[in-house]
Tab-separated table of C-alpha atoms in Angstrom:
chain	number	residue	atom	x	y	z
A	25	MET	CA	1.169	-20.795	4.441
A	26	ASN	CA	2.797	-19.671	7.669
A	27	ASP	CA	0.011	-18.245	9.861
A	28	LEU	CA	1.742	-18.635	13.248
A	29	LEU	CA	1.628	-14.903	13.871
A	30	LEU	CA	-2.039	-14.580	13.096
A	31	LYS	CA	-2.931	-17.626	15.194
A	32	THR	CA	-0.915	-16.335	18.153
A	33	LEU	CA	-2.572	-12.938	18.020
A	34	LYS	CA	-5.982	-14.679	18.116
A	35	GLY	CA	-4.856	-16.728	21.146
A	36	GLU	CA	-4.944	-20.050	19.291
A	37	VAL	CA	-2.707	-22.967	20.290
A	38	THR	CA	0.594	-23.278	18.363
A	39	SER	CA	3.586	-25.613	18.606
A	40	ARG	CA	6.013	-22.714	19.016
A	41	PRO	CA	5.998	-18.894	19.135
A	42	PRO	CA	6.269	-16.905	15.870
A	43	VAL	CA	9.370	-14.712	15.425
A	44	TRP	CA	10.148	-11.478	13.683
A	45	MET	CA	12.427	-8.512	14.593
A	46	MET	CA	11.639	-4.838	14.695
A	47	ARG	CA	13.735	-3.019	12.017
A	48	GLN	CA	14.503	-6.461	10.501
A	49	ALA	CA	14.608	-4.869	7.021
A	50	GLY	CA	17.603	-2.609	7.495
A	51	ARG	CA	21.167	-1.727	8.063
A	52	TYR	CA	22.503	-5.002	9.436
A	53	LEU	CA	21.891	-6.709	6.084
A	54	PRO	CA	24.582	-6.335	3.438
A	55	GLU	CA	21.894	-6.646	0.743
A	56	TYR	CA	20.172	-3.584	2.223
A	57	MET	CA	23.387	-1.646	2.257
A	58	VAL	CA	23.788	-2.098	-1.504
A	59	LEU	CA	20.428	-0.334	-2.035
A	60	ARG	CA	21.244	2.295	0.599
A	61	ALA	CA	24.405	3.233	-1.356
A	62	LYS	CA	22.325	3.817	-4.503
A	63	TYR	CA	19.202	5.472	-3.227
A	64	GLY	CA	18.271	8.123	-0.615
A	65	PHE	CA	16.243	7.092	2.371
A	66	PHE	CA	12.907	8.555	1.379
A	67	GLU	CA	13.561	7.419	-2.234
A	68	ARG	CA	13.676	3.885	-0.803
A	69	CYS	CA	10.471	4.467	1.122
A	70	GLN	CA	8.600	6.176	-1.693
A	71	THR	CA	9.509	3.818	-4.516
A	72	PRO	CA	7.237	0.784	-4.198
A	73	GLU	CA	9.631	-1.521	-5.999
A	74	LEU	CA	12.458	-0.637	-3.595
A	75	ALA	CA	10.243	-0.835	-0.503
A	76	CYS	CA	9.006	-4.259	-1.691
A	77	GLN	CA	12.524	-5.559	-2.255
A	78	ILE	CA	13.757	-4.335	1.151
A	79	THR	CA	10.688	-5.707	2.965
A	80	LEU	CA	11.272	-9.175	1.540
A	81	GLN	CA	14.984	-9.360	2.328
A	82	PRO	CA	14.723	-10.610	5.930
A	83	VAL	CA	12.046	-13.127	4.940
A	84	ASP	CA	14.371	-14.611	2.316
A	85	ILE	CA	17.690	-14.201	4.224
A	86	ILE	CA	16.822	-14.649	7.900
A	87	GLY	CA	13.681	-16.726	7.674
A	88	VAL	CA	11.311	-14.684	9.914
A	89	ASP	CA	7.683	-15.618	10.362
A	90	ALA	CA	6.353	-12.208	9.231
A	91	ALA	CA	7.383	-9.399	6.955
A	92	ILE	CA	7.061	-5.822	8.110
A	93	LEU	CA	6.619	-3.029	5.630
A	94	PHE	CA	9.780	-1.035	4.943
A	95	SER	CA	8.814	2.582	5.550
A	96	ASP	CA	9.187	5.200	8.277
A	97	ILE	CA	6.876	6.736	10.872
A	98	LEU	CA	7.766	10.226	9.613
A	99	VAL	CA	5.961	9.792	6.318
A	100	VAL	CA	2.869	10.908	8.254
A	101	PRO	CA	4.243	14.318	9.233
A	102	GLN	CA	5.387	14.656	5.589
A	103	ALA	CA	1.889	13.898	4.400
A	104	MET	CA	0.501	16.460	6.878
A	105	GLY	CA	2.545	19.220	5.333
A	106	LEU	CA	5.874	19.350	7.208
A	107	GLU	CA	9.247	19.003	5.568
A	108	VAL	CA	11.179	16.018	6.834
A	109	GLN	CA	14.835	15.393	6.008
A	110	LEU	CA	16.646	12.204	6.972
A	111	ILE	CA	20.384	12.759	7.149
A	112	GLU	CA	22.387	9.534	7.227
A	113	SER	CA	24.123	8.963	10.617
A	114	GLN	CA	22.380	12.041	12.027
A	115	GLY	CA	18.738	11.047	12.007
A	116	PRO	CA	15.596	12.975	11.133
A	117	ILE	CA	15.449	16.750	10.806
A	118	LEU	CA	12.255	18.797	10.543
A	119	PRO	CA	13.531	22.310	9.629
A	120	ASN	CA	10.306	24.150	10.427
A	121	PRO	CA	8.811	22.513	13.555
A	122	ILE	CA	5.542	23.418	15.248
A	123	LYS	CA	6.111	25.902	18.076
A	124	SER	CA	2.801	27.744	18.504
A	125	ILE	CA	-0.829	27.926	17.409
A	126	ALA	CA	0.273	30.092	14.506
A	127	ASP	CA	2.296	27.233	13.084
A	128	MET	CA	-0.792	25.007	13.035
A	129	SER	CA	-1.899	26.678	9.824
A	130	ARG	CA	0.858	24.703	8.079
A	131	VAL	CA	-0.514	21.353	9.196
A	132	ARG	CA	-3.454	19.520	7.664
A	133	VAL	CA	-5.274	16.226	7.805
A	134	PRO	CA	-4.549	14.967	4.287
A	135	ASP	CA	-6.293	12.613	1.905
A	136	VAL	CA	-3.932	9.676	2.522
A	137	HIS	CA	-4.716	8.263	-0.919
A	138	GLU	CA	-3.162	11.364	-2.440
A	139	THR	CA	-0.190	11.784	-0.105
A	140	LEU	CA	0.639	8.196	0.895
A	141	GLN	CA	-0.550	6.138	-2.051
A	142	TYR	CA	3.025	4.962	-2.633
A	143	VAL	CA	2.822	3.064	0.678
A	144	PHE	CA	-0.383	1.305	-0.378
A	145	ASP	CA	1.099	0.513	-3.776
A	146	ALA	CA	4.151	-1.036	-1.987
A	147	ILE	CA	1.947	-3.154	0.196
A	148	LYS	CA	0.043	-4.488	-2.810
A	149	MET	CA	3.324	-5.361	-4.507
A	150	ILE	CA	4.735	-6.954	-1.343
A	151	LYS	CA	1.633	-9.112	-0.900
A	152	LYS	CA	1.874	-10.310	-4.501
A	153	GLU	CA	5.560	-11.204	-4.067
A	154	LEU	CA	5.004	-12.879	-0.708
A	155	ASN	CA	2.317	-15.055	-2.308
A	156	GLY	CA	0.996	-16.103	1.065
A	157	ARG	CA	4.330	-17.240	2.531
A	158	VAL	CA	4.065	-15.145	5.713
A	159	PRO	CA	1.812	-12.323	6.943
A	160	LEU	CA	2.620	-8.653	6.267
A	161	ILE	CA	2.734	-6.194	9.168
A	162	GLY	CA	1.907	-2.565	8.475
A	163	PHE	CA	2.630	0.213	10.967
A	164	ALA	CA	2.435	3.822	11.996
A	165	GLY	CA	3.937	5.981	14.721
A	166	ALA	CA	1.829	6.819	17.747
A	167	PRO	CA	0.509	10.401	17.783
A	168	TRP	CA	2.667	11.375	20.790
A	169	THR	CA	5.882	10.047	19.189
A	170	LEU	CA	5.090	11.900	15.944
A	171	LEU	CA	4.389	15.100	17.854
A	172	CYS	CA	7.802	14.769	19.431
A	173	TYR	CA	9.484	15.155	16.075
A	174	MET	CA	7.022	17.711	14.742
A	175	VAL	CA	7.665	20.000	17.734
A	176	GLN	CA	11.263	19.210	18.635
A	177	GLY	CA	12.342	19.245	14.992
A	178	LYS	CA	14.922	16.495	15.535
A	179	GLY	CA	15.652	13.420	17.609
A	180	SER	CA	16.253	13.732	21.350
A	181	LYS	CA	16.697	11.511	24.424
A	182	THR	CA	14.332	13.604	26.518
A	183	PHE	CA	12.173	15.560	24.026
A	184	ASP	CA	11.986	18.332	26.588
A	185	GLU	CA	10.685	20.858	24.019
A	186	ALA	CA	7.865	18.535	23.019
A	187	LYS	CA	6.899	17.931	26.644
A	188	SER	CA	7.122	21.630	27.398
A	189	PHE	CA	4.815	22.246	24.428
A	190	CYS	CA	2.241	19.869	25.896
A	191	TYR	CA	2.439	21.481	29.349
A	192	THR	CA	2.461	25.121	28.264
A	193	GLN	CA	0.146	24.894	25.228
A	194	PRO	CA	-2.112	21.913	26.054
A	195	GLU	CA	-4.992	22.972	23.844
A	196	VAL	CA	-2.692	23.314	20.800
A	197	ALA	CA	-0.967	20.039	21.698
A	198	HIS	CA	-4.270	18.147	21.907
A	199	HIS	CA	-5.444	19.659	18.623
A	200	LEU	CA	-2.265	18.532	16.935
A	201	LEU	CA	-2.477	15.074	18.511
A	202	GLN	CA	-6.048	14.701	17.284
A	203	MET	CA	-5.036	15.721	13.772
A	204	ILE	CA	-2.260	13.104	13.804
A	205	THR	CA	-4.717	10.581	15.177
A	206	ASP	CA	-7.280	11.228	12.441
A	207	THR	CA	-4.522	10.970	9.744
A	208	THR	CA	-3.148	7.767	11.280
A	209	ILE	CA	-6.515	6.093	11.388
A	210	SER	CA	-7.039	6.778	7.647
A	211	TYR	CA	-3.458	5.694	6.969
A	212	LEU	CA	-3.713	2.367	8.743
A	213	LYS	CA	-7.114	1.646	7.219
A	214	GLY	CA	-5.519	2.271	3.834
A	215	GLN	CA	-2.710	-0.165	4.697
A	216	ILE	CA	-5.180	-2.812	5.733
A	217	GLU	CA	-7.271	-2.286	2.557
A	218	ALA	CA	-4.074	-2.687	0.506
A	219	GLY	CA	-3.331	-5.985	2.173
A	220	ALA	CA	-1.553	-5.583	5.544
A	221	ASP	CA	-2.529	-8.540	7.708
A	222	VAL	CA	-1.538	-6.900	11.070
A	223	VAL	CA	-0.733	-3.328	12.058
A	224	GLN	CA	1.587	-2.124	14.781
A	225	ILE	CA	1.579	1.286	16.517
A	226	PHE	CA	5.060	2.416	17.553
A	227	ASP	CA	5.178	4.779	20.525
A	228	SER	CA	8.948	5.012	20.795
A	229	TRP	CA	8.777	7.842	23.333
A	230	GLY	CA	5.787	6.785	25.438
A	231	GLY	CA	8.124	5.923	28.309
A	232	LEU	CA	9.003	9.587	28.773
A	233	TRP	CA	5.681	10.199	30.551
A	234	SER	CA	4.340	9.281	33.947
A	235	PRO	CA	1.377	6.875	33.738
A	236	VAL	CA	-1.097	9.776	34.297
A	237	ASP	CA	0.532	11.908	31.541
A	238	PHE	CA	0.912	8.918	29.269
A	239	GLU	CA	-2.867	8.518	29.375
A	240	GLU	CA	-3.329	12.238	28.751
A	241	PHE	CA	-0.958	12.767	25.925
A	242	SER	CA	-0.543	9.337	24.335
A	243	LEU	CA	-2.795	6.472	25.298
A	244	GLN	CA	-6.138	8.173	24.741
A	245	TYR	CA	-5.120	8.737	21.156
A	246	ILE	CA	-3.707	5.238	20.652
A	247	ARG	CA	-7.035	3.937	22.054
A	248	GLN	CA	-8.871	5.789	19.293
A	249	ILE	CA	-6.656	4.234	16.613
A	250	VAL	CA	-7.046	0.758	18.019
A	251	HIS	CA	-10.815	1.133	18.289
A	252	ALA	CA	-10.990	2.282	14.674
A	253	VAL	CA	-8.969	-0.587	13.157
A	254	LYS	CA	-9.070	-3.575	15.483
A	255	ASP	CA	-12.050	-5.168	13.734
A	256	LEU	CA	-10.242	-4.803	10.371
A	257	ALA	CA	-6.907	-6.376	11.378
A	258	PRO	CA	-5.144	-7.445	14.590
A	259	THR	CA	-3.376	-4.518	16.199
A	260	ILE	CA	-0.149	-4.503	18.264
A	261	ILE	CA	0.852	-1.580	20.507
A	262	PHE	CA	4.562	-1.063	21.246
A	263	ALA	CA	5.203	1.739	23.697
A	264	LYS	CA	8.843	1.489	24.709
A	265	GLY	CA	9.455	2.133	28.411
A	266	ALA	CA	5.751	2.540	29.266
A	267	TRP	CA	5.713	-0.656	31.365
A	268	ALA	CA	3.709	1.030	34.144
A	269	SER	CA	0.816	1.386	31.700
A	270	ILE	CA	0.812	-2.202	30.403
A	271	GLY	CA	-2.504	-2.928	32.130
A	272	ALA	CA	-4.172	0.131	30.605
A	273	MET	CA	-2.758	-0.679	27.153
A	274	ALA	CA	-4.029	-4.286	27.457
A	275	GLU	CA	-7.588	-2.935	27.915
A	276	THR	CA	-7.590	-0.984	24.606
A	277	GLY	CA	-8.797	-3.901	22.501
A	278	ALA	CA	-5.393	-4.450	20.893
A	279	ALA	CA	-4.523	-8.058	20.065
A	280	GLY	CA	-0.850	-7.718	21.083
A	281	LEU	CA	1.412	-5.685	23.274
A	282	GLY	CA	5.143	-5.212	22.609
A	283	ILE	CA	7.406	-4.874	25.639
A	284	ASP	CA	11.057	-3.904	26.030
A	285	TRP	CA	13.698	-5.759	27.991
A	286	CYS	CA	13.380	-3.719	31.193
A	287	ILE	CA	10.465	-5.730	32.631
A	288	PRO	CA	10.522	-9.473	33.364
A	289	PRO	CA	8.163	-11.571	31.245
A	290	LYS	CA	6.228	-12.877	34.242
A	291	THR	CA	5.665	-9.333	35.560
A	292	ALA	CA	4.505	-8.173	32.157
A	293	ARG	CA	2.015	-11.040	32.017
A	294	GLU	CA	0.735	-10.203	35.462
A	295	PHE	CA	0.188	-6.588	34.408
A	296	ALA	CA	-1.345	-7.448	31.013
A	297	GLY	CA	-3.544	-10.368	32.021
A	298	ASP	CA	-4.191	-13.521	29.944
A	299	ASN	CA	-6.366	-12.115	27.168
A	300	ILE	CA	-3.667	-10.380	25.115
A	301	THR	CA	-0.579	-11.620	23.221
A	302	LEU	CA	2.747	-10.324	24.460
A	303	GLN	CA	5.678	-9.581	22.119
A	304	GLY	CA	9.346	-8.984	22.839
A	305	ASN	CA	11.503	-8.586	24.905
A	306	PHE	CA	15.060	-9.586	23.942
A	307	ASP	CA	17.637	-6.793	24.438
A	308	PRO	CA	18.893	-5.985	20.914
A	309	ALA	CA	22.437	-5.459	22.264
A	310	LYS	CA	22.434	-9.073	23.460
A	311	LEU	CA	22.717	-10.098	19.805
A	312	TYR	CA	26.405	-9.095	20.134
A	313	ALA	CA	26.899	-12.042	22.508
A	314	PRO	CA	28.397	-15.316	21.263
A	315	VAL	CA	25.940	-17.447	19.348
A	316	ASP	CA	25.706	-20.099	22.076
A	317	VAL	CA	24.809	-17.400	24.554
A	318	ILE	CA	22.135	-16.005	22.183
A	319	LYS	CA	20.595	-19.473	21.861
A	320	ARG	CA	20.589	-20.056	25.579
A	321	GLU	CA	19.022	-16.655	26.328
A	322	VAL	CA	16.375	-17.002	23.631
A	323	LYS	CA	15.294	-20.376	25.067
A	324	LYS	CA	15.143	-18.874	28.536
A	325	MET	CA	13.041	-15.965	27.239
A	326	ILE	CA	10.497	-18.245	25.620
A	327	THR	CA	10.353	-20.398	28.715
A	328	ASP	CA	9.796	-17.363	30.966
A	329	PHE	CA	6.861	-16.222	28.793
A	330	GLY	CA	5.415	-19.700	28.811
A	331	PRO	CA	3.394	-21.483	26.097
A	332	GLY	CA	0.956	-19.513	23.934
A	333	ARG	CA	0.018	-15.868	23.424
A	334	TYR	CA	3.660	-14.921	22.853
A	335	ILE	CA	5.599	-13.521	19.824
A	336	ALA	CA	9.337	-13.724	20.032
A	337	ASN	CA	10.890	-10.393	19.119
A	338	LEU	CA	13.471	-7.862	20.261
A	339	GLY	CA	12.611	-5.220	22.857
A	340	HIS	CA	13.434	-2.511	20.271
A	341	GLY	CA	14.858	-2.318	16.756
A	342	ILE	CA	17.795	-4.464	15.723
A	343	LEU	CA	21.086	-2.532	15.868
A	344	PRO	CA	22.878	-1.777	12.570
A	345	THR	CA	26.150	-3.538	13.411
A	346	VAL	CA	24.639	-6.814	14.625
A	347	PRO	CA	26.173	-9.745	12.665
A	348	VAL	CA	23.734	-11.410	10.286
A	349	ASP	CA	24.637	-14.795	11.726
A	350	SER	CA	23.600	-13.592	15.172
A	351	ALA	CA	20.238	-12.394	13.881
A	352	ARG	CA	19.783	-15.744	12.141
A	353	ALA	CA	20.686	-17.570	15.345
A	354	PHE	CA	18.001	-15.643	17.217
A	355	VAL	CA	15.381	-16.557	14.659
A	356	ASP	CA	16.474	-20.203	14.202
A	357	THR	CA	16.485	-20.818	17.957
A	358	VAL	CA	12.838	-19.678	18.196
A	359	LYS	CA	11.896	-21.777	15.163
A	360	GLU	CA	13.486	-24.861	16.731
A	361	PHE	CA	11.670	-24.394	20.020
A	362	ASP	CA	8.868	-26.785	20.862
A	363	TYR	CA	6.261	-25.835	23.505
A	364	SER	CA	5.794	-29.521	24.342
A	365	THR	CA	9.181	-29.383	26.107
A	366	LEU	CA	7.880	-26.929	28.712
């Protein structure tokens, strides 16, 4: 019924941009916090009924133009054989990370229908409950970003151990990256078969590389994924901080490209060209501003991107302490915008 996102990714003319928010199903919603108090994180991810309920919350409460599956990028390392713990307020912990070629014996390319079937079951349930109201976005982490956690064993601002691994053991690193890539291709194909209308690849740590090394350790693997699934569903790449590689990412065949708030919209468009949809790039922290400021800045953002081939979104995930009314103001301002005023 609301196909704005799908039309925009195809480059079709629309009256306004579609809007959704990364991490929109999450900690800023009181309704989510009720479920968080009752169930552990991976219990929420691995129980289709809970994942469905959480996925639908922002559609019902905030009024976004798309749902995004409630899950986590680290379900893939889990499926590949590594233990993943998520400790509230501390983040992910992988107690036995990959440090050498000897550790590779613990990693496998799984049958995703055995290890990740709960995700596909959740998608089927979500699609039934959505009943065509809005499209459903599936997702996976980019191979480089997953390697970061699989090698570092925890979150980091620099992922120096993961980068050192790539530089000192490049053959092992590329072998691991290819295994993650093969798993991710099967995983995203499974999501699409289950009903995902769009898929997004999150490369949260792509910006840690120079453009040359980003190609070497990240983009060549993202390109494989896009090539494998782009004819099955529109694909969006979001590589935070990798603005210097926007042109290269735009040439992958992806339908959309997410950008953060550190590059002006007009510059991003110059780098990307006119044949790809851009998504972003509102600073999530700006949602702490007064509502009238949020509305003014959202209108400016849309105006700067110009009419068409644009999805309004944040430049990264919504922060957990953002007021619900501020998130709603962001979404409502986009929905009230009319391209004919430009």
